[in-house]
CSV table of C-alpha atoms in Angstrom, one decimal:
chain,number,residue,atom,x,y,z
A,17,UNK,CA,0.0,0.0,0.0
A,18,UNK,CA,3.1,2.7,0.7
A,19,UNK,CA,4.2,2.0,-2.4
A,20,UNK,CA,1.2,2.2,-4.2
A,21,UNK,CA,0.9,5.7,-2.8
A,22,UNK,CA,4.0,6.7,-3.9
A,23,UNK,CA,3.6,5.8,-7.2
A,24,UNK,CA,0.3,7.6,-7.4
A,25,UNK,CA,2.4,10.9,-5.5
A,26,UNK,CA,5.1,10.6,-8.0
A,27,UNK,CA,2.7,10.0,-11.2
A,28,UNK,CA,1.5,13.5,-10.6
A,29,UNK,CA,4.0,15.7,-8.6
A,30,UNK,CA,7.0,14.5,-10.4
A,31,UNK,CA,5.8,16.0,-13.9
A,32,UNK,CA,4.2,19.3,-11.9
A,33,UNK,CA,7.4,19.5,-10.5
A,34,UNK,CA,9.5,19.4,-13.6
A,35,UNK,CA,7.1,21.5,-15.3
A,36,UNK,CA,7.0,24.2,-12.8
A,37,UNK,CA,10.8,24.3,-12.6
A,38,UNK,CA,11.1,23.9,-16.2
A,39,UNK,CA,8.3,27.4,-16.6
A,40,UNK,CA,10.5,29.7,-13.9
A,41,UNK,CA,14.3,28.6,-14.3
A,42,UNK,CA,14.4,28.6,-18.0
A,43,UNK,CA,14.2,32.0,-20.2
A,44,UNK,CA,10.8,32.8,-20.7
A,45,UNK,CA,9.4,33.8,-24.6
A,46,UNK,CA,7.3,35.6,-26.6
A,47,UNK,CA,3.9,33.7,-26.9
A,48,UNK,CA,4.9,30.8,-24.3
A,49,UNK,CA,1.8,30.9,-22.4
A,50,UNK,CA,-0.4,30.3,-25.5
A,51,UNK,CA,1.8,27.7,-26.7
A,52,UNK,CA,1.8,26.1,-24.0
A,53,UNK,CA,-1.9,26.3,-23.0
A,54,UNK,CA,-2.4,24.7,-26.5
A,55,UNK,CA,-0.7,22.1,-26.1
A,56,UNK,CA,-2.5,20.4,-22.5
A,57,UNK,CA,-5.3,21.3,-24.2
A,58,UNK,CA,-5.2,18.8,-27.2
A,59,UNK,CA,-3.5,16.3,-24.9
A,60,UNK,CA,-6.2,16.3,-22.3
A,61,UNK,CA,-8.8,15.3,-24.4
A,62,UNK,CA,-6.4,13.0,-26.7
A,63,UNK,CA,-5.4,11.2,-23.8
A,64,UNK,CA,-9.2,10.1,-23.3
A,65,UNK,CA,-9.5,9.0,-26.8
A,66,UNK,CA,-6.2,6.7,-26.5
A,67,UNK,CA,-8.0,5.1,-23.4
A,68,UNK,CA,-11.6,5.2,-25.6
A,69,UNK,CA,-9.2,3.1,-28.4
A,70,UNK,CA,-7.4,1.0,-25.4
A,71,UNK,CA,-10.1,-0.4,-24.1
A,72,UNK,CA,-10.9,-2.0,-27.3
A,73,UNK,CA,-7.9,-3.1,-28.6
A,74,UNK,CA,-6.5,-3.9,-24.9
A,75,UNK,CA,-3.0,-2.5,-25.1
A,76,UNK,CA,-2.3,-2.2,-21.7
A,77,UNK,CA,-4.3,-2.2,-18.2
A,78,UNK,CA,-4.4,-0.3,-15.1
A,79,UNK,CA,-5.2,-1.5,-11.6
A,80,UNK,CA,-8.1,-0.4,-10.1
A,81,UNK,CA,-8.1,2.8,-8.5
A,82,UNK,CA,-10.0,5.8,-7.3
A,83,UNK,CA,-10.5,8.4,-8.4
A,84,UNK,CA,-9.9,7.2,-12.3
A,85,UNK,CA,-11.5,8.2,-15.7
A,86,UNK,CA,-12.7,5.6,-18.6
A,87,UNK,CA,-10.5,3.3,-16.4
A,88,UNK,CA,-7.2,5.3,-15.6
A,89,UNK,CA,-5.9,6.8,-12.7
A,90,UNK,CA,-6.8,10.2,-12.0
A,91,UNK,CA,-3.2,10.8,-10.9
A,92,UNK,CA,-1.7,9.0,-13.5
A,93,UNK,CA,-4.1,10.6,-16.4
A,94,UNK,CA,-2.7,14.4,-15.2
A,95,UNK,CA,0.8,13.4,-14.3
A,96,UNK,CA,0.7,12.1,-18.4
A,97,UNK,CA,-1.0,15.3,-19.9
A,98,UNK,CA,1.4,17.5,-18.4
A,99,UNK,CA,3.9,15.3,-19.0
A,100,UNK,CA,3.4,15.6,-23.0
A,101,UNK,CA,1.9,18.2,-23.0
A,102,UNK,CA,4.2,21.3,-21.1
A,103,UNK,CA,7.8,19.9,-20.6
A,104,UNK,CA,8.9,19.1,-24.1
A,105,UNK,CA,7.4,22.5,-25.0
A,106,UNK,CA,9.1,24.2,-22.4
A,107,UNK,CA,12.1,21.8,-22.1
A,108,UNK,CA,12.9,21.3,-25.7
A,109,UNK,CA,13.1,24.4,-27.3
A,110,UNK,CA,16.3,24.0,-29.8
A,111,UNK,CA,15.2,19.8,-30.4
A,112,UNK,CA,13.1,19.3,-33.9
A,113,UNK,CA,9.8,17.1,-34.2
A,114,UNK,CA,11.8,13.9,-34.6
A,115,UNK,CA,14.2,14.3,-31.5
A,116,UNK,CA,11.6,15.5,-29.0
A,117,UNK,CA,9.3,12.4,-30.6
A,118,UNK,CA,12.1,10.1,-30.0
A,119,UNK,CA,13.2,11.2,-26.5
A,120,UNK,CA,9.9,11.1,-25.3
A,121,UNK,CA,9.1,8.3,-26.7
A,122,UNK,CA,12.3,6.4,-25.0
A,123,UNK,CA,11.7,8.3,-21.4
A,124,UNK,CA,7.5,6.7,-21.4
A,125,UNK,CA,9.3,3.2,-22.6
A,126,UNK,CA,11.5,3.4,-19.7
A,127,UNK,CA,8.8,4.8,-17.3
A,128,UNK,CA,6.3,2.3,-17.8
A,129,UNK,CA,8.2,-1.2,-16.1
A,130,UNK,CA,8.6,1.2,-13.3
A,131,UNK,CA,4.9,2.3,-12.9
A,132,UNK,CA,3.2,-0.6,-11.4
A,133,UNK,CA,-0.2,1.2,-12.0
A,134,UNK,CA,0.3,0.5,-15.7
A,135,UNK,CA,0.1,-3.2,-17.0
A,136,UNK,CA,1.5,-3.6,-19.9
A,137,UNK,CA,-0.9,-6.4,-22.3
A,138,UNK,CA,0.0,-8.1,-25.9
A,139,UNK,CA,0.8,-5.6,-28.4
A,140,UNK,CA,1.3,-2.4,-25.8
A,141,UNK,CA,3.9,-1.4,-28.2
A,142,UNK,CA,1.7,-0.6,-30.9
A,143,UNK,CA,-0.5,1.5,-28.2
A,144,UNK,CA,2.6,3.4,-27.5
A,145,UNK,CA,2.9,4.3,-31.2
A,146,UNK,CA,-0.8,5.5,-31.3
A,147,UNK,CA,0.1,7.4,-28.4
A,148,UNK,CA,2.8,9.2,-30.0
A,149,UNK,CA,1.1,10.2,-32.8
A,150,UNK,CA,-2.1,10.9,-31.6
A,151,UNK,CA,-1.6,13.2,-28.1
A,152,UNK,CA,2.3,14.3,-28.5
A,153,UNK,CA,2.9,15.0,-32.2
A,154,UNK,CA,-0.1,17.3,-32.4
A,155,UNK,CA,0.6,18.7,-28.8
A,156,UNK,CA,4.6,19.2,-29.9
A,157,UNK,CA,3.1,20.9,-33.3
A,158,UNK,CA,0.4,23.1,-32.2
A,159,UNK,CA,2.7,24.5,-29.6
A,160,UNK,CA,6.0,24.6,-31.5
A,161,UNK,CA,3.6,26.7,-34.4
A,162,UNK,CA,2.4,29.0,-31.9
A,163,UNK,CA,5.7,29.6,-29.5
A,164,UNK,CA,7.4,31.0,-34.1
A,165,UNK,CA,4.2,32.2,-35.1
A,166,UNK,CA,4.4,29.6,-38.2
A,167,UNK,CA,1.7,27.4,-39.8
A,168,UNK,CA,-0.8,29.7,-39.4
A,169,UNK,CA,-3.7,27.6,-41.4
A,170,UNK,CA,-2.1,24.3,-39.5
A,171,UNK,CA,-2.2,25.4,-35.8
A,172,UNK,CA,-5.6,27.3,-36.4
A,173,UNK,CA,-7.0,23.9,-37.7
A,174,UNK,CA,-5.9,21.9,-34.5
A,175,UNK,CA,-7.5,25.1,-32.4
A,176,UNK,CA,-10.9,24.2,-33.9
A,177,UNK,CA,-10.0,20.8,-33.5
A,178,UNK,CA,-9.1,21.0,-29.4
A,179,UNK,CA,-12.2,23.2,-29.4
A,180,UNK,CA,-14.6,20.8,-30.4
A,181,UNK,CA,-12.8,18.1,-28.3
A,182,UNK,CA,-13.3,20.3,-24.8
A,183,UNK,CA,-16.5,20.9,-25.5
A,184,UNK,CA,-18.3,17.9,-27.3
A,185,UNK,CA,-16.3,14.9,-26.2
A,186,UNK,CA,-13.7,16.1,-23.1
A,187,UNK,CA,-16.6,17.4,-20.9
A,188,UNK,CA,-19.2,15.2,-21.3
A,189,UNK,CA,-16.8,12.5,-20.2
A,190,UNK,CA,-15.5,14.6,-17.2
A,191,UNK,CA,-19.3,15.2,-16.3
A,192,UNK,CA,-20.2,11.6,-16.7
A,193,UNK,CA,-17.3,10.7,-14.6
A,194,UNK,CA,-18.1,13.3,-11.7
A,195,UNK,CA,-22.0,12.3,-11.8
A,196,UNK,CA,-22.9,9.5,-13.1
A,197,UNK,CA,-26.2,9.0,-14.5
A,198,UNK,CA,-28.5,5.8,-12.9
A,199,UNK,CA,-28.5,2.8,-14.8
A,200,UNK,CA,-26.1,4.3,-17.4
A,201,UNK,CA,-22.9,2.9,-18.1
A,202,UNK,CA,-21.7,5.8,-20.3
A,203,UNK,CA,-22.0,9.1,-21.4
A,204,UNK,CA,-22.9,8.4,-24.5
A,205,UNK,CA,-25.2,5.6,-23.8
A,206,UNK,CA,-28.2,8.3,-24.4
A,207,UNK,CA,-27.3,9.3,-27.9
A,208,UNK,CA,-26.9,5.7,-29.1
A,209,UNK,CA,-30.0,4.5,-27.8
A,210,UNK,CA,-31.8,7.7,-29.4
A,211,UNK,CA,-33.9,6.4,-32.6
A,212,UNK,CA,-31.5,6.3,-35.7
A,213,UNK,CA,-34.0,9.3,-37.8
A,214,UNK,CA,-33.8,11.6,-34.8
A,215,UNK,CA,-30.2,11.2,-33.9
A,216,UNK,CA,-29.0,11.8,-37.6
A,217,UNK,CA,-31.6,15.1,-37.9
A,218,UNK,CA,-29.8,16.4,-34.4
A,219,UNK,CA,-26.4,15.6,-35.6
A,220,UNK,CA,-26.8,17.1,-38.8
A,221,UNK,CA,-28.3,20.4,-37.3
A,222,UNK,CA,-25.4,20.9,-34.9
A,223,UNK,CA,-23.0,20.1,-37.5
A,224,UNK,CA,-24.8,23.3,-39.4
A,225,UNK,CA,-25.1,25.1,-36.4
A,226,UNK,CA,-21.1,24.9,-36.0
A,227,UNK,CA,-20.7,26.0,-39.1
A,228,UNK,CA,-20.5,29.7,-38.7
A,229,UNK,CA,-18.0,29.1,-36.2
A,230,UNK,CA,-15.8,27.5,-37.9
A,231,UNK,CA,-16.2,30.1,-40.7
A,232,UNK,CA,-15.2,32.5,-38.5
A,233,UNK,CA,-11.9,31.0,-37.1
A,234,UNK,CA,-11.2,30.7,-41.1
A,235,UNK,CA,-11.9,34.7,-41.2
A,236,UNK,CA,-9.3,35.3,-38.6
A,237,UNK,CA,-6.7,33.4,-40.6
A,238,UNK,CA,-7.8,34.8,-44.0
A,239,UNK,CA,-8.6,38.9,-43.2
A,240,UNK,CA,-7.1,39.0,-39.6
A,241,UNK,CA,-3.6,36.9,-39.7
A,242,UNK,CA,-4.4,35.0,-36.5
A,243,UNK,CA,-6.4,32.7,-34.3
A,244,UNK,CA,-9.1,33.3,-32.2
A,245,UNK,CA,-6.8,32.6,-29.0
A,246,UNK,CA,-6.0,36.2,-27.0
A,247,UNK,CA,-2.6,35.7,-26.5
A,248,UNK,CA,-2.2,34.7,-30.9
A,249,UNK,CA,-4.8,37.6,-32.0
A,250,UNK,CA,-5.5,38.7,-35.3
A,251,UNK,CA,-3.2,41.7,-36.3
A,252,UNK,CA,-6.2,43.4,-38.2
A,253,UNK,CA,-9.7,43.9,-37.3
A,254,UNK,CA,-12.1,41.5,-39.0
A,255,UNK,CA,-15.5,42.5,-40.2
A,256,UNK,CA,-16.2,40.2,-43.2
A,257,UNK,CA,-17.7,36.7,-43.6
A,258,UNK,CA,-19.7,36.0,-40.5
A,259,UNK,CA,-18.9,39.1,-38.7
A,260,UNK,CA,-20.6,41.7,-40.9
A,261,UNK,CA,-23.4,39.8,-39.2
A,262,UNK,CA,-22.3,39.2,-35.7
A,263,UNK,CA,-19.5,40.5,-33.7
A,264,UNK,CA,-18.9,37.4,-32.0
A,265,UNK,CA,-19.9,34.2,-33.8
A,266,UNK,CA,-18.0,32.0,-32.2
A,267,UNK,CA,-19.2,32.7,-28.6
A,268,UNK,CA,-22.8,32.6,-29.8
A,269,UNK,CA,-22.8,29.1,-32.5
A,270,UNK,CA,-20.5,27.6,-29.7
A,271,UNK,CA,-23.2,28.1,-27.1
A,272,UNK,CA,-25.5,27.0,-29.4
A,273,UNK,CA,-24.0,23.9,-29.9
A,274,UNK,CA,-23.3,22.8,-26.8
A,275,UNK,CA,-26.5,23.2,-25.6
A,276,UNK,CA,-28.0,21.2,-28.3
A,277,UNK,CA,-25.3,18.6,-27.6
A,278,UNK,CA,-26.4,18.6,-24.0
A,279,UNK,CA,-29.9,17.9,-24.6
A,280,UNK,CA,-29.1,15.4,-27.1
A,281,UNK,CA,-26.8,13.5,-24.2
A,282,UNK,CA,-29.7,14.4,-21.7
A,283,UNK,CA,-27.1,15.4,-19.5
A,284,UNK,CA,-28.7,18.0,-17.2
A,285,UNK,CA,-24.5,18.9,-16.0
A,286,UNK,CA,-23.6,19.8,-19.7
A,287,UNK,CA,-26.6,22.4,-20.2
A,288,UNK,CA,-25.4,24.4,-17.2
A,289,UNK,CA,-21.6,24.2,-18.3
A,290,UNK,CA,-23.1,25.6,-21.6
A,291,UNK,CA,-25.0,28.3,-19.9
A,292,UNK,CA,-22.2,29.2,-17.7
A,293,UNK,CA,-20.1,29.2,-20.6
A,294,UNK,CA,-22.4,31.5,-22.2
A,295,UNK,CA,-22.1,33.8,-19.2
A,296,UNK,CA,-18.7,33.9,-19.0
A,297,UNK,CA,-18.1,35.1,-22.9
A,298,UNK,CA,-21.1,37.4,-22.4
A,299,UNK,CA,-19.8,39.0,-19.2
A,300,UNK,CA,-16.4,38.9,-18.2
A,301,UNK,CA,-14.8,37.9,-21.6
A,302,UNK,CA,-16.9,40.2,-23.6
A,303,UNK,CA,-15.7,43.1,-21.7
A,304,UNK,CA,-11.9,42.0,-21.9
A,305,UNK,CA,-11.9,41.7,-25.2
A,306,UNK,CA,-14.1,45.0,-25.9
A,307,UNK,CA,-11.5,46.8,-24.0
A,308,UNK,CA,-8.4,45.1,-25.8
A,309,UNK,CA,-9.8,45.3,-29.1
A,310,UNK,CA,-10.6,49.2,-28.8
A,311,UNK,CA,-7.4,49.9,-27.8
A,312,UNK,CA,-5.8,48.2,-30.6
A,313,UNK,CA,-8.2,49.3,-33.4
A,314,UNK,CA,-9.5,52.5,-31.9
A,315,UNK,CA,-12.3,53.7,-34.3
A,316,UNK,CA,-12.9,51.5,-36.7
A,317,UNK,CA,-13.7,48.9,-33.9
A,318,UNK,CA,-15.9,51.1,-31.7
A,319,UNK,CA,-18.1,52.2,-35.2
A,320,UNK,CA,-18.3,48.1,-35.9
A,321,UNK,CA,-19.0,47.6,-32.3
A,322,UNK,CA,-22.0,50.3,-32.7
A,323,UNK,CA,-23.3,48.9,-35.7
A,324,UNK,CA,-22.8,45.0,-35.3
A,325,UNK,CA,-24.3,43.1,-32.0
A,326,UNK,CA,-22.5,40.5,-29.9
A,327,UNK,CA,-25.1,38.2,-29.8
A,328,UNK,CA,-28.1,39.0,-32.1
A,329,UNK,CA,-27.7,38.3,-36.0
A,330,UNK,CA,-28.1,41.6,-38.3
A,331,UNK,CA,-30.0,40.6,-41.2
A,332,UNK,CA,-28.3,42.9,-43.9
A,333,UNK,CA,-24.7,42.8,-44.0
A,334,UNK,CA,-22.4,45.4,-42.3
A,335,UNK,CA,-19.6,47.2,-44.3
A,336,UNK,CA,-17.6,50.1,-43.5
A,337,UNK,CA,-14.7,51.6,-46.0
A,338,UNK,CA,-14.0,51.0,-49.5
A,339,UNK,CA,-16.5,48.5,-51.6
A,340,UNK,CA,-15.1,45.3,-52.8
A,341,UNK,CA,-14.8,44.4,-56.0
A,342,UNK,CA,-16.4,41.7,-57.8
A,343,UNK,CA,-14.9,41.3,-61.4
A,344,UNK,CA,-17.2,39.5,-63.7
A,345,UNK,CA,-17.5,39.2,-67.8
A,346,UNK,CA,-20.4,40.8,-69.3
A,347,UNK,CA,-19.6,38.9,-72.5
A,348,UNK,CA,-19.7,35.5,-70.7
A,349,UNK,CA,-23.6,34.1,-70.9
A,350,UNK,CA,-23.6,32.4,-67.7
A,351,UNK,CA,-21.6,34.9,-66.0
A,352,UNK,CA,-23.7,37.6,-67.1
A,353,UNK,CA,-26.4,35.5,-65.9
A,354,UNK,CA,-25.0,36.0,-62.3
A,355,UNK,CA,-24.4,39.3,-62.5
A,356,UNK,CA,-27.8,40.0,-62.8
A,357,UNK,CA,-29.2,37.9,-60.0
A,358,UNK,CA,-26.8,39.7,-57.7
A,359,UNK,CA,-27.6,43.2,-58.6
A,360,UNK,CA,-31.3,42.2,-58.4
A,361,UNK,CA,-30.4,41.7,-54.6
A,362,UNK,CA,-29.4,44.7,-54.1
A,363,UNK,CA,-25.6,44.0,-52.3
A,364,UNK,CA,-24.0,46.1,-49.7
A,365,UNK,CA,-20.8,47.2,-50.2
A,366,UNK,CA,-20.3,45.7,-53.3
A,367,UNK,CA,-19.3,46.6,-56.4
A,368,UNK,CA,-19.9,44.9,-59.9
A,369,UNK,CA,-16.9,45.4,-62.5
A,370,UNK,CA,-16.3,44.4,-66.1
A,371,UNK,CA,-14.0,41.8,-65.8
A,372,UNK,CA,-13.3,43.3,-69.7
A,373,UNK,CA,-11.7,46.7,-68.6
A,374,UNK,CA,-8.7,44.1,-67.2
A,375,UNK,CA,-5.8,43.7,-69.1
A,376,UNK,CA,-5.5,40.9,-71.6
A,377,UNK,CA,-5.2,37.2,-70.1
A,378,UNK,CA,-5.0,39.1,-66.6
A,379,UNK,CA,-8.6,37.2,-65.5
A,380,UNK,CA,-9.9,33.8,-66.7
A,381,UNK,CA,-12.6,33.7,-63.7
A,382,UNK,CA,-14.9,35.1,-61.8
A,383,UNK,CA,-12.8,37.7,-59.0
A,384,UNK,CA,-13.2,39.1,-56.3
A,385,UNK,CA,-11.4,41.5,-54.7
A,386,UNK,CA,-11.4,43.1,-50.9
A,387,UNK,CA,-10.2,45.9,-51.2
A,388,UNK,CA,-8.8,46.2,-47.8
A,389,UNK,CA,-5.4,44.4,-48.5
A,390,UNK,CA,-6.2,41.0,-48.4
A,391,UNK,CA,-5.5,39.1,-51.5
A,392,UNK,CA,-8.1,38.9,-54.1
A,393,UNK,CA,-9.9,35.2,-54.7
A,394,UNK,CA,-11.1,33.9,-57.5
A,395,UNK,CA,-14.2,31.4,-59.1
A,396,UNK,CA,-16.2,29.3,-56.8
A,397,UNK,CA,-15.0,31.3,-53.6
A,398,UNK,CA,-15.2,34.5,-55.4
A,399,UNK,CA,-18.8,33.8,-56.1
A,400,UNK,CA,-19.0,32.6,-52.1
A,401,UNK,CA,-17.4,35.6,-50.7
A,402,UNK,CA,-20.4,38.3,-53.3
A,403,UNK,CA,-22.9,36.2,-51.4
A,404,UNK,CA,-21.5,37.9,-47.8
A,405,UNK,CA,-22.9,41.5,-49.4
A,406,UNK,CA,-26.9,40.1,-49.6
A,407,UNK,CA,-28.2,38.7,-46.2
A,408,UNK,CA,-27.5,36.5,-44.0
A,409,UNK,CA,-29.1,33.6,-45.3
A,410,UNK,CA,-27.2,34.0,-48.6
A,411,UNK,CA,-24.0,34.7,-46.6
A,412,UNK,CA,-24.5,31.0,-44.7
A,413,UNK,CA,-24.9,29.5,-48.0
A,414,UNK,CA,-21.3,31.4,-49.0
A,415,UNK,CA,-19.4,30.6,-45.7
A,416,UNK,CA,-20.7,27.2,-46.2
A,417,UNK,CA,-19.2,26.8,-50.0
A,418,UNK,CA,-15.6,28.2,-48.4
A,419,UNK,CA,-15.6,25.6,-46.2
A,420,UNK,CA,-12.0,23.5,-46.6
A,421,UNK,CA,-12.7,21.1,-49.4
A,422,UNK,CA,-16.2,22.0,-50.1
A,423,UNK,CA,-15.1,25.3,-52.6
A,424,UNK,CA,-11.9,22.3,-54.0
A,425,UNK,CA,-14.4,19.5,-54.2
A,426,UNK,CA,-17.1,21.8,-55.7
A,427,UNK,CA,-14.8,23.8,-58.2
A,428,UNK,CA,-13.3,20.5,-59.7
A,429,UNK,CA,-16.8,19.2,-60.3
A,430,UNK,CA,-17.7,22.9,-61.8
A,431,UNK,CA,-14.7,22.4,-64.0
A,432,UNK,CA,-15.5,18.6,-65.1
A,433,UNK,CA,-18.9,20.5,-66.2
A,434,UNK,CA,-17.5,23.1,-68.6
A,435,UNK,CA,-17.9,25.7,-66.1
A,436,UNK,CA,-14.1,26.5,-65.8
A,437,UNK,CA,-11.8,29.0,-66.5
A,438,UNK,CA,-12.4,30.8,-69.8
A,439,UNK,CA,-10.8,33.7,-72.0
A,440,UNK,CA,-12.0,37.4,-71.8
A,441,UNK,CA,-12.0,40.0,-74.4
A,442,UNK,CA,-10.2,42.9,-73.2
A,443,UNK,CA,-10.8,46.6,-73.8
A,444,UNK,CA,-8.3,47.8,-71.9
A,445,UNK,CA,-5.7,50.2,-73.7
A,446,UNK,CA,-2.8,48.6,-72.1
């Protein structure tokens, strides 16, 4: 039994320890924190999923112990996140992907015989490779990304991933653990036993409910140059896409969600961490990051701020400064075609252009262009981004087509119909 405590001291405070020392003693950096917090988050969650996976495919055991989750060792479960996921990142600054993935990789080999918590069962290496790539790698990268500012597209795609871990699959297991429902065996033992029509309608509305928020973290990338965490902002306010609608999309869809998710789970603990969630971003992080954001963009954000609510949907698009551009052929039938249905809509901030008054073999497709210093986009999205300027049902059909390899998959079939790039005329003197 002394032992056993030990083990279950030192599976927790060793890695605490080493991380703590680790944070003060070594030089601190630029954009640690957010690296850092990045990183335990994906690995909290991922650690769960190995164990969801392990207890099918039986790569290794634990003995029984309490407090655990899904079968592990509370102790042992936190000791591991923070051992992946802050001490390479705070340890192994100068190492590349392969050398921190090896070294860790050699100190959990050498851990485990020592660990008498942890049984290793047939095949435990293999578990130990799924491991590696499926809770370090990603913690390494998302943190390594965030600590040089690299990757942007990469590391903002593993924040929506770690998002919608937390929320839909992290915390209803930590609620399940903490309060068990009677006669249930799982957390998840409600949605599979909900009939086949219903749960696919629910799914698929929370899958379109979560897709303005998704749309928005694209935003941030595309127009702002960042993520949607504080401390890896977006160097340039963003007010198109989503946000001409709403000022915060992703506070409001991922309320939304959640709640849905929580009734679907019948989990009466997950519809009040959705409402305090929902009370948090509308009280004290609304304010925080009113105040930051004014400070930073001064009058353009307190005129968008004005014009745009937090947490109502305008129906008619906002837009401030120059119109964008939209150049389109007027000798093209079907892109003439277009033109017309969007000038029949009347678009805000939006201006039509004969793609003709380019230069010669400077366009072969439908444009459109920002106007605020953002690159210029062409066909399908081009087409997506003119549907922001109408309302907002039209501009959830648009952030919908932009969707990662929606607008690909869409534009090669588009092509495959004749509906590809073709030549303009040009009247253009030059």
């Amino acid at each position: 039994m002394h032992n056993v405590s030990v083990i279950r001291f030192a599976s927790l405070y060793l890695p605490l320890t080493a991380a703590t020392l680790a944070a003060c003693l070594l030089p601190r950096r630029q954009r640690m924190f957010a690296a850092c917090l990045l990183s335990l988050l994906w690995t909290l969650p991922a650690l769960l999923i190995l164990q969801r996976i392990n207890l099918i495919e039986n790569w290794w055991t634990f003995e029984p112990q309490r407090p655990a989750l899904l079968g592990m060792p509370l102790e042992l479960y936190l000791g591991w996140a923070m051992l992946w996921g802050l001490i390479p990142q705070l340890t192994f600054r100068r190492l590349d992907f392969p050398e921190v993935i090896v070294i860790m990789g050699a100190l959990d080999l050498w851990i485990m015989p020592l660990n008498s918590q942890v049984l290793p069962l047939n095949d435990w290496w293999v578990g130990e490779v799924a491991a590696l790539a499926l809770v370090l790698a990603p913690a390494f990268c998302v943190a390594r990304w965030t600590l040089d500012n690299s990757h942007l597209k990469l590391r903002a795609t593993l924040q929506v991933l770690i998002s919608g871990l937390l929320f839909l699959f992290f915390l209803p297991e930590v609620a399940f653990a903490l309060r068990p429902a009677a006669g249930a065996s799982s957390v998840w033992e409600p949605l599979i036993h909900t009939p086949g029509l219903l749960r696919q309608t629910a799914i698929q509305l929370i899958l379109l409910l979560a897709v303005p928020g998704v749309s928005a973290v694209a935003e941030f990338v595309q127009r702002g140059l960042g993520t949607p965490i504080p401390y890896d902002p977006p160097q340039r306010i963003v007010t198109s896409g989503i946000y001409r609608y709403c000022a915060n999309p992703m506070q409001l869809f991922c309320a939304v969600v959640m709640s849905l998710w929580a009734l679907l789970l019948r989990n009466p603990w997950l519809v009040l961490a959705a409402a305090m969630s929902t009370l948090y971003s509308a009280g004290i992080a609304h304010w925080d990051e009113d105040r930051d954001l004014a400070a930073r963009f001064g009058e353009p954000w307190k005129h968008y701020r004005i014009a745009v609510p937090s947490w109502r949907l305008r129906w008619r698009p906002y837009h401030a400064g120059l119109p964008a551009r939209l150049y389109i052929a007027r000798t093209c039938g079907p892109c003439s075609e277009i033109r017309q249905w969007i000038e029949h809509r009347h678009p805000i901030g939006l201006e039509l252009i004969d793609a003709e008054t380019l230069p010669k073999d400077s366009i072969r497709r439908l444009r459109y262009d920002p106007a605020d210093g953002t690159p210029a986009v062409e066909g399908l999205v081009a087409f997506a981004r003119a549907l922001e300027h109408l309302n907002l049902a039209w501009a959830y059909c648009g952030i919908t087509l932009r969707l990662p390899i929606v607008h690909q998959t869409l534009q090669l079939l588009m092509d495959a119909s004749g509906l590809g790039p073709r030549k303009v005329p040009s009247t253009c003197a030059r």
